[in-house]
């Protein structure tokens, strides 16, 4: 199966801004054509942002295989999920597969973003060297991804254990460096994300505690767009959500088809990616449970000072496009 898609790698937000200034914003493109055109004369190009080389962010690379007539997708890859929020807010991209935590932060800051579908749950891991409780890590250095759902979950676990963050040396480590820092002994444990979790486990790391045992559960990724696009072109938003739903369903049922293709495109260890996928649950629905976990995450983010205002469910999610 070939992937008929043009991949644009955007290394910095300056490049994203340059795209917008050059008049390449997908928001301008999407308003110029009717969705579902069957005469072949007009095609809407939708720019979708995501991260590169991670299986749970891979769905946009397959959207063109499941798109409706008259819609095609261009994938824009950025380096971080906060950068995806910036690109959405600037109009440089139209949709993003992004982390719900930076999305909540952006909405709390007044950015008019909305989650229109879920994308993937899971992807977290609390990894150590045989410890099975936080008591055994008191005074130790624990790696965290600052401002992430994983940091929130760790702080909730610490509170549940009757401890405080000050009982540990919580150390901010970039996602690509987390597994290597753990293997080198620079940190004693970490609450991180895939594929670093699988890399560390393959090297002998063990799970300290279940990272999904807090009120925020497994919530992780969503399909995000702007309220402006929802209001100006709801038919297009519906087409994109339908494409996303079809793609995630395909991906869930056919990992053996697309995973080798992804590895061939980006490189990496297929066995590690396969292990990471066992820690992910691809989806597209917006269930009451999912929305409840988003609300719990927003409340927890406020409690620990990541945001000052707690967005409501209506601020975070538009359920109009999911069945």
Short mmCIF file of C-alpha atoms in Angstrom, two decimals:
data_model
loop_
_atom_site.label_atom_id
_atom_site.label_comp_id
_atom_site.label_asym_id
_atom_site.label_seq_id
_atom_site.Cartn_x
_atom_site.Cartn_y
_atom_site.Cartn_z
CA UNK A 1 0.00 0.00 0.00
CA UNK A 2 1.54 3.30 -1.03
CA UNK A 3 1.05 6.47 0.97
CA UNK A 4 0.01 9.20 -1.44
CA UNK A 5 0.95 12.19 0.64
CA UNK A 6 3.35 15.08 0.65
CA UNK A 7 5.24 15.34 3.91
CA UNK A 8 6.45 18.75 4.97
CA UNK A 9 8.87 18.78 7.90
CA UNK A 10 8.75 22.01 9.86
CA UNK A 11 11.65 22.26 12.23
CA UNK A 12 10.81 25.49 13.99
CA UNK A 13 7.91 27.78 14.67
CA UNK A 14 9.68 30.41 12.59
CA UNK A 15 9.15 28.18 9.59
CA UNK A 16 5.48 27.80 10.50
CA UNK A 17 5.14 31.56 10.68
CA UNK A 18 6.83 31.89 7.33
CA UNK A 19 4.27 29.55 5.81
CA UNK A 20 1.46 31.70 7.13
CA UNK A 21 3.04 34.92 5.88
CA UNK A 22 3.57 33.36 2.48
CA UNK A 23 -0.16 32.77 2.20
CA UNK A 24 0.13 29.00 2.56
CA UNK A 25 -2.23 28.68 5.49
CA UNK A 26 -4.52 25.69 5.15
CA UNK A 27 -7.30 27.79 6.66
CA UNK A 28 -7.35 29.87 3.53
CA UNK A 29 -7.28 26.80 1.31
CA UNK A 30 -10.11 24.99 3.01
CA UNK A 31 -12.60 27.76 2.51
CA UNK A 32 -12.16 27.85 -1.26
CA UNK A 33 -13.82 24.60 -2.34
CA UNK A 34 -16.83 22.42 -1.64
CA UNK A 35 -16.23 19.19 0.27
CA UNK A 36 -16.99 16.01 -1.60
CA UNK A 37 -16.67 17.42 -5.10
CA UNK A 38 -16.94 14.52 -7.54
CA UNK A 39 -16.16 16.33 -10.79
CA UNK A 40 -12.43 16.37 -10.09
CA UNK A 41 -12.19 20.10 -10.73
CA UNK A 42 -11.80 21.32 -7.16
CA UNK A 43 -9.94 19.74 -4.27
CA UNK A 44 -9.70 21.01 -0.73
CA UNK A 45 -6.22 20.66 0.77
CA UNK A 46 -6.27 20.23 4.53
CA UNK A 47 -3.06 20.72 6.50
CA UNK A 48 -2.76 18.37 9.46
CA UNK A 49 0.01 18.72 12.04
CA UNK A 50 1.52 15.82 13.93
CA UNK A 51 4.81 14.51 15.33
CA UNK A 52 7.25 12.45 13.31
CA UNK A 53 8.33 8.86 13.88
CA UNK A 54 5.88 7.88 16.64
CA UNK A 55 3.22 5.25 15.89
CA UNK A 56 0.40 6.90 17.85
CA UNK A 57 0.89 10.11 15.86
CA UNK A 58 0.97 8.31 12.51
CA UNK A 59 -2.71 8.46 11.51
CA UNK A 60 -2.43 11.65 9.37
CA UNK A 61 0.09 9.91 7.14
CA UNK A 62 -2.68 7.49 6.18
CA UNK A 63 -5.55 9.97 5.87
CA UNK A 64 -5.32 10.17 2.08
CA UNK A 65 -6.05 6.45 1.91
CA UNK A 66 -9.40 7.04 3.63
CA UNK A 67 -10.34 10.55 2.47
CA UNK A 68 -13.65 11.48 0.85
CA UNK A 69 -13.70 12.72 -2.74
CA UNK A 70 -12.59 16.32 -3.04
CA UNK A 71 -10.42 16.34 0.09
CA UNK A 72 -6.70 15.68 0.25
CA UNK A 73 -4.32 15.96 3.17
CA UNK A 74 -0.90 17.51 3.59
CA UNK A 75 1.00 16.47 6.70
CA UNK A 76 3.07 19.04 8.56
CA UNK A 77 5.42 17.58 11.18
CA UNK A 78 6.54 19.63 14.16
CA UNK A 79 8.84 18.85 17.06
CA UNK A 80 6.53 19.17 20.07
CA UNK A 81 2.83 19.15 20.90
CA UNK A 82 2.93 22.77 22.20
CA UNK A 83 4.28 23.72 18.77
CA UNK A 84 1.21 22.08 17.23
CA UNK A 85 -1.03 24.31 19.35
CA UNK A 86 0.96 27.35 18.22
CA UNK A 87 0.60 26.34 14.58
CA UNK A 88 -3.17 25.86 14.95
CA UNK A 89 -3.54 29.24 16.63
CA UNK A 90 -1.51 30.95 13.89
CA UNK A 91 -3.52 29.32 11.09
CA UNK A 92 -0.49 27.55 9.65
CA UNK A 93 -2.28 24.22 9.99
CA UNK A 94 -5.98 23.36 10.05
CA UNK A 95 -6.01 20.29 12.32
CA UNK A 96 -3.55 18.51 14.58
CA UNK A 97 -3.15 15.17 16.27
CA UNK A 98 -1.87 16.54 19.54
CA UNK A 99 -1.59 15.99 23.24
CA UNK A 100 -4.66 16.98 25.20
CA UNK A 101 -2.55 18.60 27.94
CA UNK A 102 -1.02 21.35 25.75
CA UNK A 103 -4.43 21.74 24.13
CA UNK A 104 -6.04 22.35 27.52
CA UNK A 105 -3.24 24.82 28.36
CA UNK A 106 -3.86 26.70 25.11
CA UNK A 107 -7.61 26.86 25.69
CA UNK A 108 -7.04 28.06 29.26
CA UNK A 109 -4.89 30.85 27.80
CA UNK A 110 -7.78 31.97 25.61
CA UNK A 111 -6.87 30.24 22.37
CA UNK A 112 -10.00 29.16 20.52
CA UNK A 113 -9.12 25.50 19.99
CA UNK A 114 -11.45 22.52 20.27
CA UNK A 115 -11.00 18.75 20.43
CA UNK A 116 -13.32 17.24 17.79
CA UNK A 117 -12.31 13.58 18.18
CA UNK A 118 -10.11 11.43 20.36
CA UNK A 119 -6.99 9.94 18.77
CA UNK A 120 -5.08 7.64 21.11
CA UNK A 121 -5.10 6.74 24.78
CA UNK A 122 -2.14 5.52 26.78
CA UNK A 123 1.50 5.83 25.83
CA UNK A 124 2.66 6.45 29.40
CA UNK A 125 4.98 4.57 31.70
CA UNK A 126 6.41 4.97 35.20
CA UNK A 127 9.73 3.16 34.86
CA UNK A 128 12.29 2.28 37.50
CA UNK A 129 14.76 -0.41 38.49
CA UNK A 130 12.62 -2.83 40.43
CA UNK A 131 10.87 -0.37 42.74
CA UNK A 132 7.17 -1.00 43.28
CA UNK A 133 6.23 2.07 45.33
CA UNK A 134 7.01 5.76 45.55
CA UNK A 135 8.31 5.25 49.09
CA UNK A 136 11.28 3.42 47.59
CA UNK A 137 12.11 6.44 45.43
CA UNK A 138 12.03 9.15 48.11
CA UNK A 139 15.05 11.39 47.60
CA UNK A 140 15.75 9.96 44.16
CA UNK A 141 15.84 11.73 40.83
CA UNK A 142 12.72 11.10 38.73
CA UNK A 143 12.61 12.27 35.13
CA UNK A 144 9.48 14.10 33.99
CA UNK A 145 8.15 15.69 30.80
CA UNK A 146 7.29 19.17 31.99
CA UNK A 147 3.66 20.18 31.63
CA UNK A 148 2.59 16.79 30.30
CA UNK A 149 -0.28 14.50 31.25
CA UNK A 150 2.41 12.17 32.58
CA UNK A 151 3.69 14.84 34.98
CA UNK A 152 0.12 15.44 36.15
CA UNK A 153 -0.40 11.70 36.69
CA UNK A 154 2.85 11.43 38.66
CA UNK A 155 1.88 14.31 40.93
CA UNK A 156 -1.49 12.69 41.53
CA UNK A 157 0.22 9.40 42.40
CA UNK A 158 2.56 11.23 44.77
CA UNK A 159 -0.41 12.85 46.49
CA UNK A 160 -2.24 9.52 46.72
CA UNK A 161 0.85 8.05 48.43
CA UNK A 162 0.73 10.77 51.10
CA UNK A 163 3.97 12.31 49.84
CA UNK A 164 4.85 15.65 48.23
CA UNK A 165 6.83 16.53 45.09
CA UNK A 166 9.51 17.95 47.39
CA UNK A 167 10.20 14.40 48.59
CA UNK A 168 11.79 13.71 45.19
CA UNK A 169 14.18 15.36 42.78
CA UNK A 170 11.80 15.85 39.85
CA UNK A 171 14.03 16.52 36.86
CA UNK A 172 12.84 17.81 33.50
CA UNK A 173 14.23 15.67 30.68
CA UNK A 174 13.44 16.14 26.96
CA UNK A 175 11.36 13.29 25.57
CA UNK A 176 14.03 12.04 23.10
CA UNK A 177 16.62 11.87 25.91
CA UNK A 178 14.52 10.21 28.64
CA UNK A 179 15.37 6.57 27.94
CA UNK A 180 19.09 7.25 27.45
CA UNK A 181 19.23 9.32 30.67
CA UNK A 182 17.64 6.41 32.52
CA UNK A 183 19.98 3.84 31.00
CA UNK A 184 22.99 6.04 31.80
CA UNK A 185 21.93 6.32 35.44
CA UNK A 186 21.43 10.08 35.26
CA UNK A 187 17.93 9.55 36.64
CA UNK A 188 16.71 6.78 38.93
CA UNK A 189 13.23 6.50 37.42
CA UNK A 190 10.97 8.39 35.06
CA UNK A 191 7.36 9.04 34.26
CA UNK A 192 7.53 9.34 30.50
CA UNK A 193 6.06 8.51 27.14
CA UNK A 194 6.52 6.03 24.36
CA UNK A 195 8.70 5.05 22.65
CA UNK A 196 11.09 5.83 25.48
CA UNK A 197 9.08 3.62 27.83
CA UNK A 198 9.49 0.57 25.57
CA UNK A 199 13.17 1.31 24.99
CA UNK A 200 13.76 1.45 28.75
CA UNK A 201 11.76 -1.74 29.36
CA UNK A 202 13.71 -3.57 26.65
CA UNK A 203 16.89 -2.51 28.48
CA UNK A 204 15.67 -3.96 31.79
CA UNK A 205 13.54 -1.17 33.25
CA UNK A 206 10.45 -2.17 35.23
CA UNK A 207 7.10 -0.52 35.92
CA UNK A 208 6.95 1.16 39.32
CA UNK A 209 3.21 1.89 39.40
CA UNK A 210 0.31 1.85 36.96
CA UNK A 211 0.40 5.28 35.28
CA UNK A 212 -3.30 5.01 34.40
CA UNK A 213 -4.63 4.48 37.94
CA UNK A 214 -5.49 8.15 38.59
CA UNK A 215 -8.67 10.04 37.72
CA UNK A 216 -7.23 11.16 34.37
CA UNK A 217 -6.97 7.53 33.25
CA UNK A 218 -5.33 6.88 29.88
CA UNK A 219 -6.32 10.15 28.18
CA UNK A 220 -3.56 11.35 25.88
CA UNK A 221 -4.18 12.48 22.28
CA UNK A 222 -6.98 14.17 20.39
CA UNK A 223 -7.83 15.58 16.97
CA UNK A 224 -7.82 19.35 17.42
CA UNK A 225 -8.97 22.25 15.25
CA UNK A 226 -10.18 25.83 15.74
CA UNK A 227 -13.65 27.09 16.56
CA UNK A 228 -13.32 29.40 13.57
CA UNK A 229 -13.05 26.48 11.19
CA UNK A 230 -15.87 24.64 12.95
CA UNK A 231 -18.12 27.66 12.47
CA UNK A 232 -17.04 28.53 8.93
CA UNK A 233 -16.91 25.03 7.41
CA UNK A 234 -18.59 22.35 9.55
CA UNK A 235 -18.93 20.05 6.52
CA UNK A 236 -15.18 20.00 6.10
CA UNK A 237 -14.67 19.32 9.81
CA UNK A 238 -17.11 16.42 9.51
CA UNK A 239 -15.21 15.06 6.51
CA UNK A 240 -11.92 15.22 8.40
CA UNK A 241 -13.37 13.57 11.53
CA UNK A 242 -14.89 10.81 9.37
CA UNK A 243 -11.52 10.29 7.68
CA UNK A 244 -9.80 10.19 11.05
CA UNK A 245 -12.30 7.62 12.36
CA UNK A 246 -11.87 5.38 9.32
CA UNK A 247 -8.08 5.66 9.56
CA UNK A 248 -7.83 4.82 13.26
CA UNK A 249 -10.16 1.86 12.77
CA UNK A 250 -7.97 0.61 9.93
CA UNK A 251 -4.81 1.13 11.98
CA UNK A 252 -6.20 -0.79 14.95
CA UNK A 253 -7.05 -3.79 12.76
CA UNK A 254 -4.03 -3.79 10.44
CA UNK A 255 -0.89 -3.00 12.43
CA UNK A 256 1.06 -5.59 10.44
CA UNK A 257 0.40 -3.60 7.26
CA UNK A 258 1.21 -0.02 8.24
CA UNK A 259 3.84 -0.48 10.96
CA UNK A 260 6.55 -1.86 8.62
CA UNK A 261 5.65 0.95 6.23
CA UNK A 262 6.16 3.54 8.97
CA UNK A 263 9.48 2.01 9.98
CA UNK A 264 10.57 2.07 6.35
CA UNK A 265 9.61 5.73 6.09
CA UNK A 266 11.18 6.98 9.32
CA UNK A 267 13.60 4.28 10.45
CA UNK A 268 13.82 2.78 13.93
CA UNK A 269 13.43 -0.58 15.61
CA UNK A 270 10.17 -2.22 14.56
CA UNK A 271 10.13 -4.43 17.67
CA UNK A 272 10.28 -1.34 19.90
CA UNK A 273 7.45 0.29 17.95
CA UNK A 274 5.39 -2.90 18.22
CA UNK A 275 5.97 -2.94 21.98
CA UNK A 276 4.93 0.72 22.20
CA UNK A 277 1.70 -0.02 20.34
CA UNK A 278 0.74 -2.52 23.04
CA UNK A 279 0.67 0.50 25.36
CA UNK A 280 -1.65 2.54 23.09
CA UNK A 281 -5.34 2.40 22.34
CA UNK A 282 -6.21 4.11 19.06
CA UNK A 283 -9.70 5.66 18.97
CA UNK A 284 -11.81 8.48 17.55
CA UNK A 285 -14.93 8.68 19.74
CA UNK A 286 -15.73 11.28 22.39
CA UNK A 287 -17.29 9.17 25.11
CA UNK A 288 -18.53 10.55 28.42
CA UNK A 289 -15.62 8.76 30.10
CA UNK A 290 -13.10 10.46 27.80
CA UNK A 291 -14.63 13.89 28.40
CA UNK A 292 -14.69 13.22 32.14
CA UNK A 293 -10.99 12.39 32.06
CA UNK A 294 -10.32 15.65 30.19
CA UNK A 295 -12.18 17.56 32.90
CA UNK A 296 -10.23 15.72 35.60
CA UNK A 297 -6.99 16.53 33.82
CA UNK A 298 -7.90 20.23 33.53
CA UNK A 299 -8.76 20.37 37.24
CA UNK A 300 -5.51 18.65 38.20
CA UNK A 301 -3.53 21.00 35.95
CA UNK A 302 -5.07 23.93 37.82
CA UNK A 303 -4.39 22.35 41.19
CA UNK A 304 -0.66 22.04 40.46
CA UNK A 305 -0.37 25.47 38.86
CA UNK A 306 -0.02 24.56 35.18
CA UNK A 307 -3.08 26.68 34.34
CA UNK A 308 -4.95 29.40 36.23
CA UNK A 309 -8.43 28.93 34.76
CA UNK A 310 -10.17 25.56 34.43
CA UNK A 311 -11.90 25.21 31.04
CA UNK A 312 -15.31 23.55 31.02
CA UNK A 313 -16.12 20.51 28.92
CA UNK A 314 -17.83 22.82 26.40
CA UNK A 315 -14.64 24.87 26.20
CA UNK A 316 -12.57 21.78 25.48
CA UNK A 317 -14.68 19.55 23.25
CA UNK A 318 -17.11 19.80 20.34
CA UNK A 319 -19.01 16.53 20.13
CA UNK A 320 -21.02 17.50 17.02
CA UNK A 321 -18.90 15.46 14.63
CA UNK A 322 -18.56 12.09 16.38
CA UNK A 323 -21.25 9.43 16.40
#
